[in-house]
């Protein structure tokens, strides 16, 4: 019977447990403790999910277990591979898209990479596909290289095929229609008899009408993931809220305070980590085709950087960075496919970040990275990257405020490698402290979003510890039941 050796809590301190009784018993063991006489402790039930993501820079399989009594999420394993290492498409394979760096993708190559990544992740977590794993969610941050928003669906299919090739049962990739289709240990936790899954994820619905931006799903998941990650903090990251995901590309949402479901009134899109990656390529210290800022980053070097010089350098970098509300007539901004007319009809503002026009200014950015590295050295360049990312945040939010898209009392959430590393949180907090009702930084928001998406699809809510709804409010279960005609 399977068991795990280490469970890493989403927090600063790892929790270590060992068991020969089984995977779920191991999870329960780390919660065990003395009880007061006469008190019966409610047994914990864990919902085990795998989040499979193919991004522009990294491809991940992240295995998590969520305590369905408390909504606390535990990271069991994170297996990360570099997307640049995916095998090239074979002559007989169709290339249906490419990453923001031009890495071509075929269905077969993607499926092979996903299969290997998933199997490695489950093996390292000692999670049995049949006995322990409850659900697998697939997502992608690769939308920039597609000709249309609809083509992203081909990549999602390739991700599913990779999971099937890894022998993940199909029933663990689609929602249950009734409690009887769930494992017995989970049935008492599902609310499927009370409410159905109607497309709202953690009490937020996407813009109405035709899809207006290719990274809509990414924005949906990171918003939900930040909500879940915030359960480990004192920040009540519920509606109204703003999310920003700083992977290679930019994603995120502006959410209002409507009930029972809030509406998405804004989307962020374009380039994000690519800006720092381009500066890194200018140093000559990373691969000129596949190198990224994360290949250089160390806290030790960062502390040696000159802050004032780095801030001035960031201002120079931003002369090449175009951040604004996406104008009418554009079909792509920051390389991401968009439909501005559909966005306008839905009352949804699109805020984009670009370098030149659809990234054609990246060569200038790489050359500037070389100049800054030669003049000031690597520590100051790394510090410059922190100021660059922080300024992307502030400029994006300034546009959103100017468009009156952000409600008063909103909370801010940041995730993604180019938003939570180094001194970026400190710099972002300085900007946000007087503008938001709180700010939270969450690692792997997309993966956490996949975990909560799996719960939403199977109505695995925790009314006593609500993740959806409004700040300071109770669970919206009764309002949902009334809306769906269940009461």
Coordinates of C-alpha atoms in Angstrom, one line a residue:
X1 CA 0.0 0.0 0.0
X2 CA 1.3 3.4 -0.9
X3 CA 2.7 5.9 1.7
X4 CA 4.5 9.2 1.6
X5 CA 7.6 10.3 3.5
X6 CA 7.2 14.1 3.5
X7 CA 4.3 16.5 3.4
X8 CA 5.2 20.1 2.8
X9 CA 2.7 22.5 4.2
X10 CA 2.0 25.7 2.3
X11 CA 3.9 27.8 4.7
X12 CA 7.4 28.3 6.1
X13 CA 7.8 25.1 8.0
X14 CA 7.7 21.6 6.5
X15 CA 5.5 19.0 8.2
X16 CA 7.1 15.5 8.2
X17 CA 5.1 12.3 8.7
X18 CA 5.7 8.6 8.1
X19 CA 3.2 5.8 7.9
X20 CA 2.9 2.3 6.6
X21 CA -0.9 2.3 6.9
X22 CA -1.6 4.2 3.7
X23 CA -1.5 7.5 2.0
X24 CA -4.6 9.1 3.6
X25 CA -3.5 7.8 7.1
X26 CA -0.2 9.6 6.6
X27 CA -2.0 12.8 5.9
X28 CA -4.2 12.4 9.0
X29 CA -1.1 11.6 11.1
X30 CA 0.3 15.1 10.7
X31 CA -2.9 16.5 12.2
X32 CA -2.9 14.1 15.1
X33 CA -2.6 15.6 18.6
X34 CA -3.9 15.3 22.2
X35 CA -7.7 16.1 22.6
X36 CA -9.5 17.3 25.7
X37 CA -11.5 14.7 27.6
X38 CA -14.9 14.2 26.2
X39 CA -14.1 16.0 22.9
X40 CA -14.5 13.9 19.7
X41 CA -12.3 15.2 17.0
X42 CA -13.8 15.3 13.5
X43 CA -11.7 13.1 11.2
X44 CA -10.0 14.9 8.4
X45 CA -10.7 14.0 4.8
X46 CA -8.3 14.9 2.1
X47 CA -9.0 15.6 -1.6
X48 CA -5.9 14.7 -3.6
X49 CA -5.4 16.5 -7.0
X50 CA -2.8 16.8 -9.6
X51 CA -2.4 20.1 -11.5
X52 CA -0.8 19.6 -14.9
X53 CA 0.4 22.8 -16.6
X54 CA 2.4 23.5 -19.7
X55 CA 3.8 27.0 -19.7
X56 CA 6.1 29.1 -21.8
X57 CA 9.0 28.5 -19.6
X58 CA 8.2 25.6 -17.3
X59 CA 6.0 22.5 -17.4
X60 CA 4.8 21.3 -14.1
X61 CA 2.9 18.5 -12.4
X62 CA 1.9 19.5 -8.9
X63 CA 0.3 17.1 -6.5
X64 CA -1.7 18.5 -3.6
X65 CA -4.0 17.4 -0.9
X66 CA -6.7 19.7 0.5
X67 CA -8.2 19.2 3.9
X68 CA -12.0 19.3 3.2
X69 CA -12.7 20.4 6.8
X70 CA -10.4 23.4 6.8
X71 CA -9.7 24.2 3.1
X72 CA -6.0 24.1 3.9
X73 CA -4.0 22.8 1.0
X74 CA -0.8 20.7 1.3
X75 CA 1.9 20.4 -1.4
X76 CA 3.0 16.8 -1.8
X77 CA 5.2 17.2 -4.8
X78 CA 6.1 19.6 -7.5
X79 CA 7.9 18.3 -10.5
X80 CA 9.1 21.0 -12.9
X81 CA 10.6 20.6 -16.4
X82 CA 11.8 23.3 -18.8
X83 CA 9.4 23.6 -21.7
X84 CA 12.3 24.4 -23.9
X85 CA 13.4 20.8 -23.6
X86 CA 10.3 19.4 -25.3
X87 CA 11.3 17.3 -28.3
X88 CA 10.9 19.0 -31.7
X89 CA 7.8 17.9 -33.8
X90 CA 8.5 15.0 -36.1
X91 CA 8.0 15.5 -39.9
X92 CA 4.6 13.8 -39.9
X93 CA 3.3 15.8 -36.9
X94 CA 1.1 18.9 -37.1
X95 CA 2.5 22.1 -35.4
X96 CA -0.5 23.6 -33.8
X97 CA 1.2 26.4 -31.9
X98 CA 4.4 27.6 -30.2
X99 CA 5.5 29.2 -27.0
X100 CA 6.2 32.9 -26.7
X101 CA 9.9 32.0 -27.3
X102 CA 9.0 30.2 -30.6
X103 CA 9.3 26.6 -29.4
X104 CA 7.1 24.7 -31.7
X105 CA 4.5 22.3 -30.3
X106 CA 2.9 19.2 -31.7
X107 CA 0.1 17.1 -30.0
X108 CA 2.4 14.1 -29.8
X109 CA 5.4 16.0 -28.3
X110 CA 3.2 17.7 -25.7
X111 CA 1.6 14.4 -24.7
X112 CA 4.9 12.7 -24.2
X113 CA 6.3 15.5 -22.0
X114 CA 3.1 15.6 -19.9
X115 CA 3.1 11.8 -19.5
X116 CA 6.7 11.8 -18.2
X117 CA 6.1 14.7 -15.9
X118 CA 2.9 13.4 -14.4
X119 CA 4.4 9.9 -13.8
X120 CA 7.5 11.4 -12.2
X121 CA 5.4 13.6 -9.9
X122 CA 3.1 10.8 -8.7
X123 CA 6.0 8.5 -8.2
X124 CA 7.9 11.1 -6.1
X125 CA 4.8 11.8 -4.0
X126 CA 4.1 8.0 -3.6
X127 CA 0.5 8.7 -4.8
X128 CA -1.3 5.7 -6.3
X129 CA -3.2 6.7 -9.4
X130 CA -6.1 4.4 -8.6
X131 CA -6.3 4.4 -4.8
X132 CA -5.1 7.9 -3.8
X133 CA -5.6 10.4 -6.7
X134 CA -9.0 12.0 -6.9
X135 CA -8.8 14.4 -9.8
X136 CA -6.5 15.8 -12.5
X137 CA -6.9 19.3 -13.9
X138 CA -5.0 20.5 -17.0
X139 CA -4.1 24.1 -17.8
X140 CA -1.8 26.1 -19.9
X141 CA 0.0 29.4 -19.9
X142 CA 0.9 29.1 -23.5
X143 CA -1.6 31.2 -25.4
X144 CA 0.7 33.7 -27.1
X145 CA 1.8 31.5 -30.0
X146 CA -1.7 30.6 -31.2
X147 CA -3.3 32.2 -34.2
X148 CA -6.8 32.4 -32.5
X149 CA -8.2 32.0 -29.0
X150 CA -10.0 28.8 -30.1
X151 CA -6.7 27.0 -31.0
X152 CA -5.8 26.9 -27.3
X153 CA -8.3 24.0 -27.1
X154 CA -5.9 21.8 -29.1
X155 CA -3.3 22.2 -26.4
X156 CA -5.8 21.3 -23.7
X157 CA -6.6 18.1 -25.6
X158 CA -2.9 17.3 -25.9
X159 CA -2.6 17.7 -22.1
X160 CA -5.5 15.3 -21.6
X161 CA -3.9 12.8 -24.0
X162 CA -0.7 12.9 -22.0
X163 CA -2.6 12.2 -18.8
X164 CA -4.4 9.3 -20.4
X165 CA -1.1 7.9 -21.7
X166 CA 0.1 8.1 -18.0
X167 CA -2.9 5.8 -17.3
X168 CA -4.9 8.4 -15.4
X169 CA -8.5 7.1 -15.4
X170 CA -10.8 9.3 -17.5
X171 CA -13.3 9.5 -14.7
X172 CA -10.7 11.4 -12.7
X173 CA -10.6 14.2 -15.3
X174 CA -14.3 14.9 -15.5
X175 CA -16.8 16.0 -12.9
X176 CA -19.1 13.6 -11.1
X177 CA -22.8 13.9 -11.9
X178 CA -23.9 12.5 -8.5
X179 CA -22.4 11.7 -5.1
X180 CA -22.5 8.0 -6.0
X181 CA -19.8 8.5 -8.6
X182 CA -17.4 9.7 -6.0
X183 CA -15.3 7.6 -3.6
X184 CA -17.2 6.7 -0.4
X185 CA -14.9 8.8 1.8
X186 CA -15.7 11.9 -0.2
X187 CA -19.5 11.6 -0.5
X188 CA -20.3 13.3 2.8
X189 CA -18.3 16.3 1.7
X190 CA -19.9 16.9 -1.7
X191 CA -22.8 19.4 -2.1
X192 CA -23.9 17.9 -5.4
X193 CA -27.4 17.3 -4.1
X194 CA -27.6 20.9 -3.0
X195 CA -26.0 22.8 -5.9
X196 CA -24.8 21.9 -9.4
X197 CA -21.6 23.1 -11.0
X198 CA -22.8 25.9 -13.2
X199 CA -19.5 27.4 -14.5
X200 CA -18.8 29.7 -11.5
X201 CA -15.4 29.0 -10.0
X202 CA -15.0 30.2 -6.4
X203 CA -18.1 32.4 -6.9
X204 CA -16.8 34.2 -10.0
X205 CA -18.1 34.0 -13.5
X206 CA -16.2 34.9 -16.7
X207 CA -17.2 37.8 -19.0
X208 CA -20.5 37.1 -20.8
X209 CA -20.6 36.2 -24.5
X210 CA -17.9 35.2 -26.8
X211 CA -14.4 34.6 -25.4
X212 CA -12.5 37.9 -25.6
X213 CA -9.0 36.8 -24.6
X214 CA -7.0 33.6 -25.1
X215 CA -5.7 33.5 -21.6
X216 CA -9.2 33.7 -19.9
X217 CA -8.8 30.2 -18.4
X218 CA -5.4 31.1 -17.0
X219 CA -6.9 34.2 -15.3
X220 CA -9.8 32.1 -13.9
X221 CA -7.5 29.6 -12.3
X222 CA -4.9 32.0 -10.8
X223 CA -7.7 34.0 -9.3
X224 CA -9.2 30.9 -7.7
X225 CA -5.7 29.7 -6.7
X226 CA -4.8 32.9 -4.9
X227 CA -8.1 32.6 -3.0
X228 CA -7.1 29.2 -1.8
X229 CA -3.5 30.1 -1.0
X230 CA -4.8 33.1 1.0
X231 CA -6.4 30.7 3.5
X232 CA -2.9 30.3 5.0
X233 CA -2.8 34.1 5.6
X234 CA -4.8 36.7 7.4
X235 CA -5.8 38.3 4.1
X236 CA -9.4 37.7 3.2
X237 CA -8.9 37.4 -0.5
X238 CA -12.5 37.3 -1.6
X239 CA -14.6 39.5 -3.8
X240 CA -14.0 42.2 -4.8
X241 CA -10.4 41.4 -5.8
X242 CA -7.7 41.8 -8.4
X243 CA -5.3 39.0 -9.4
X244 CA -2.1 39.2 -11.4
X245 CA -0.1 36.2 -12.6
X246 CA 3.5 36.9 -13.6
X247 CA 4.7 33.9 -15.5
X248 CA 6.4 34.4 -18.9
X249 CA 3.1 36.0 -19.9
X250 CA 0.7 38.1 -18.0
X251 CA -2.7 36.9 -16.8
X252 CA -5.2 37.9 -14.2
X253 CA -8.6 39.3 -13.5
X254 CA -10.5 42.3 -12.0
X255 CA -13.5 41.0 -10.0
X256 CA -16.4 43.0 -8.7
X257 CA -18.6 42.4 -5.6
X258 CA -21.8 41.1 -7.2
X259 CA -23.6 38.2 -5.4
X260 CA -24.0 35.3 -5.4
X261 CA -21.5 35.3 -8.3
X262 CA -19.1 38.2 -8.9
X263 CA -18.4 39.2 -12.5
X264 CA -15.1 39.5 -14.3
X265 CA -14.9 43.2 -15.3
X266 CA -11.2 43.2 -16.4
X267 CA -8.5 40.9 -17.8
X268 CA -4.7 41.4 -17.8
X269 CA -2.7 39.9 -20.7
X270 CA 0.5 40.2 -22.6
X271 CA 4.2 39.9 -21.6
X272 CA 5.5 39.7 -18.0
X273 CA 8.4 37.5 -17.1
X274 CA 9.6 37.7 -20.7
X275 CA 10.7 41.2 -20.0
X276 CA 13.2 40.1 -17.3
X277 CA 14.1 37.0 -19.4
X278 CA 15.1 39.2 -22.3
X279 CA 17.4 41.3 -20.0
X280 CA 18.9 38.0 -18.7
X281 CA 19.6 36.9 -22.3
X282 CA 21.6 40.1 -22.8
X283 CA 24.1 39.0 -20.3
X284 CA 25.3 36.1 -22.3
X285 CA 25.2 34.0 -19.1
X286 CA 22.1 32.1 -20.2
X287 CA 21.1 30.3 -23.4
X288 CA 20.2 32.8 -26.1
X289 CA 17.2 30.8 -27.2
X290 CA 15.9 29.2 -24.0
X291 CA 17.5 31.1 -21.1
X292 CA 15.3 32.8 -18.5
X293 CA 15.8 35.1 -15.5
X294 CA 15.3 32.2 -13.1
X295 CA 18.6 30.7 -14.5
X296 CA 20.4 33.6 -12.9
X297 CA 18.5 34.4 -9.8
X298 CA 20.1 34.1 -6.3
X299 CA 19.3 36.0 -3.2
X300 CA 23.0 36.3 -2.4
X301 CA 23.7 38.2 -5.6
X302 CA 20.5 40.3 -5.3
X303 CA 21.5 41.7 -2.0
X304 CA 24.7 43.1 -3.5
X305 CA 22.8 45.2 -6.1
X306 CA 22.6 49.0 -6.0
X307 CA 19.0 49.9 -5.4
X308 CA 19.0 53.5 -6.7
X309 CA 20.9 52.5 -9.8
X310 CA 18.6 49.5 -10.3
X311 CA 15.5 51.8 -10.0
X312 CA 17.0 54.2 -12.7
X313 CA 17.7 51.2 -14.9
X314 CA 14.1 50.0 -14.6
X315 CA 12.9 53.4 -15.8
X316 CA 15.1 52.9 -18.9
X317 CA 13.7 49.4 -19.5
X318 CA 10.1 50.7 -19.2
X319 CA 10.7 53.1 -22.1
X320 CA 10.4 50.0 -24.2
X321 CA 7.4 48.6 -22.4
X322 CA 3.9 49.4 -23.6
X323 CA 1.2 49.1 -21.0
X324 CA -2.4 50.4 -21.7
X325 CA -6.0 49.6 -22.2
X326 CA -6.1 47.5 -25.4
X327 CA -7.5 49.8 -28.2
X328 CA -10.2 48.8 -30.6
X329 CA -9.1 47.2 -33.8
X330 CA -6.4 45.0 -32.3
X331 CA -6.5 41.2 -32.7
X332 CA -3.4 40.5 -30.7
X333 CA -1.6 42.5 -27.9
X334 CA 1.6 41.4 -26.2
X335 CA 1.3 38.4 -28.6
X336 CA -1.9 37.2 -27.0
X337 CA -5.0 36.7 -29.3
X338 CA -7.9 39.0 -28.3
X339 CA -11.3 40.0 -29.4
X340 CA -11.7 43.7 -28.3
X341 CA -15.3 44.0 -29.7
X342 CA -16.4 40.9 -27.6
X343 CA -14.7 42.4 -24.6
X344 CA -16.5 45.8 -25.1
X345 CA -19.9 44.1 -25.4
X346 CA -19.3 42.2 -22.2
X347 CA -18.3 45.4 -20.3
X348 CA -14.9 43.9 -19.7
X349 CA -11.7 46.0 -20.0
X350 CA -8.5 44.5 -21.4
X351 CA -5.2 45.8 -20.0
X352 CA -2.1 44.6 -21.9
X353 CA 1.6 44.7 -21.5
X354 CA 3.8 44.6 -24.6
X355 CA 7.4 45.2 -25.8
X356 CA 7.1 47.1 -29.0
X357 CA 4.3 45.6 -31.1
X358 CA 3.6 42.0 -30.2
X359 CA 7.1 41.5 -28.8
X360 CA 9.0 42.9 -31.8
X361 CA 10.9 45.1 -29.4
X362 CA 12.5 42.2 -27.5
X363 CA 15.8 42.4 -29.4
X364 CA 16.2 46.0 -28.1
X365 CA 15.4 44.8 -24.6
X366 CA 18.1 42.0 -24.9
X367 CA 20.6 44.7 -26.1
X368 CA 19.7 46.9 -23.2
X369 CA 20.2 43.9 -20.9
X370 CA 23.8 43.6 -22.3
X371 CA 24.4 47.3 -21.7
X372 CA 23.2 47.3 -18.1
X373 CA 25.1 44.1 -17.3
X374 CA 28.3 45.5 -18.8
X375 CA 27.9 48.8 -16.9
X376 CA 26.7 47.7 -13.5
X377 CA 27.2 43.9 -13.1
X378 CA 24.9 41.0 -12.4
X379 CA 23.7 41.9 -8.9
X380 CA 22.4 45.3 -10.0
X381 CA 20.8 43.8 -13.1
X382 CA 18.9 41.3 -10.9
X383 CA 17.8 44.2 -8.7
X384 CA 16.7 46.0 -11.8
X385 CA 14.5 43.1 -12.7
X386 CA 12.7 43.4 -9.4
X387 CA 12.0 47.1 -10.1
X388 CA 10.9 46.3 -13.6
X389 CA 8.3 43.7 -12.5
X390 CA 7.0 46.0 -9.7
X391 CA 6.6 48.8 -12.2
X392 CA 4.7 46.5 -14.5
X393 CA 2.3 45.9 -11.6
X394 CA 1.9 49.5 -10.8
X395 CA 1.4 50.6 -14.4
X396 CA -1.2 47.9 -15.0
X397 CA -3.1 48.8 -11.9
X398 CA -2.9 52.5 -12.6
X399 CA -4.6 51.9 -16.0
X400 CA -7.3 49.8 -14.2
X401 CA -7.9 52.5 -11.6
X402 CA -8.1 55.1 -14.4
X403 CA -10.8 53.0 -16.1
X404 CA -12.7 52.8 -12.8
X405 CA -12.5 49.0 -13.1
X406 CA -11.4 48.3 -9.5
X407 CA -13.9 48.6 -6.8
X408 CA -13.1 50.4 -3.6
X409 CA -12.2 47.9 -0.9
X410 CA -10.7 45.4 -3.3
X411 CA -7.8 43.0 -2.3
X412 CA -4.8 42.4 -4.5
X413 CA -3.2 39.0 -5.2
X414 CA 0.1 38.3 -7.0
X415 CA 1.5 35.0 -8.2
X416 CA 4.0 33.8 -10.7
X417 CA 7.8 33.6 -10.7
X418 CA 8.3 37.2 -12.0
X419 CA 6.0 38.6 -9.3
X420 CA 6.9 36.8 -6.0
X421 CA 10.7 36.3 -6.1
X422 CA 13.4 38.6 -4.8
X423 CA 12.3 42.0 -3.5
X424 CA 9.3 42.3 -5.8
X425 CA 6.8 41.7 -2.9
X426 CA 8.3 44.5 -0.9
X427 CA 8.2 46.9 -3.8
X428 CA 4.7 45.9 -4.8
X429 CA 3.5 46.3 -1.2
X430 CA 4.8 49.8 -1.1
X431 CA 2.7 50.7 -4.1
X432 CA -0.4 48.8 -3.0
X433 CA -0.6 49.6 0.8
X434 CA -2.9 52.6 0.4
X435 CA -4.8 51.4 -2.6
X436 CA -6.1 47.9 -1.5
X437 CA -7.7 46.3 1.4
X438 CA -4.9 43.8 1.6
X439 CA -2.2 42.2 -0.6
X440 CA -1.3 38.6 -0.7
X441 CA 1.5 36.8 -2.6
X442 CA 1.0 33.1 -3.5
X443 CA 3.3 30.6 -5.0
X444 CA 2.0 28.5 -7.9
X445 CA -1.4 30.2 -8.0
X446 CA -2.3 28.3 -11.3
X447 CA -1.7 24.9 -9.6
X448 CA -3.7 25.9 -6.6
X449 CA -6.4 27.1 -8.9
X450 CA -6.5 23.7 -10.5
X451 CA -7.0 22.1 -7.1
X452 CA -9.9 24.4 -6.3
X453 CA -11.4 24.0 -9.8
X454 CA -11.5 20.2 -9.2
X455 CA -13.4 20.9 -6.0
X456 CA -15.8 23.3 -7.6
X457 CA -16.6 20.9 -10.4
X458 CA -17.5 18.2 -7.8
X459 CA -19.2 20.7 -5.4
X460 CA -16.6 20.0 -2.7
X461 CA -17.2 23.2 -0.7
X462 CA -16.4 24.0 2.9
X463 CA -19.3 26.2 4.1
X464 CA -17.6 26.6 7.5
X465 CA -14.5 28.0 5.8
X466 CA -15.7 29.6 2.6
X467 CA -13.3 30.5 -0.2
X468 CA -15.9 32.1 -2.4
X469 CA -18.3 35.0 -1.6
X470 CA -17.5 38.4 -0.4
X471 CA -14.9 39.7 2.1
X472 CA -16.1 39.1 5.7
X473 CA -19.3 37.4 4.5
X474 CA -20.5 33.9 5.2
X475 CA -20.8 31.1 2.7
X476 CA -23.1 31.8 -0.3
X477 CA -24.5 28.2 -0.4
X478 CA -28.0 29.3 0.4
X479 CA -28.0 32.1 -2.2
X480 CA -26.7 29.6 -4.8
X481 CA -29.5 27.1 -3.9
X482 CA -32.1 29.8 -4.2
X483 CA -30.7 30.9 -7.5
X484 CA -30.7 27.3 -8.9
X485 CA -34.2 26.7 -7.6
X486 CA -33.2 24.2 -5.0
X487 CA -35.0 26.1 -2.1

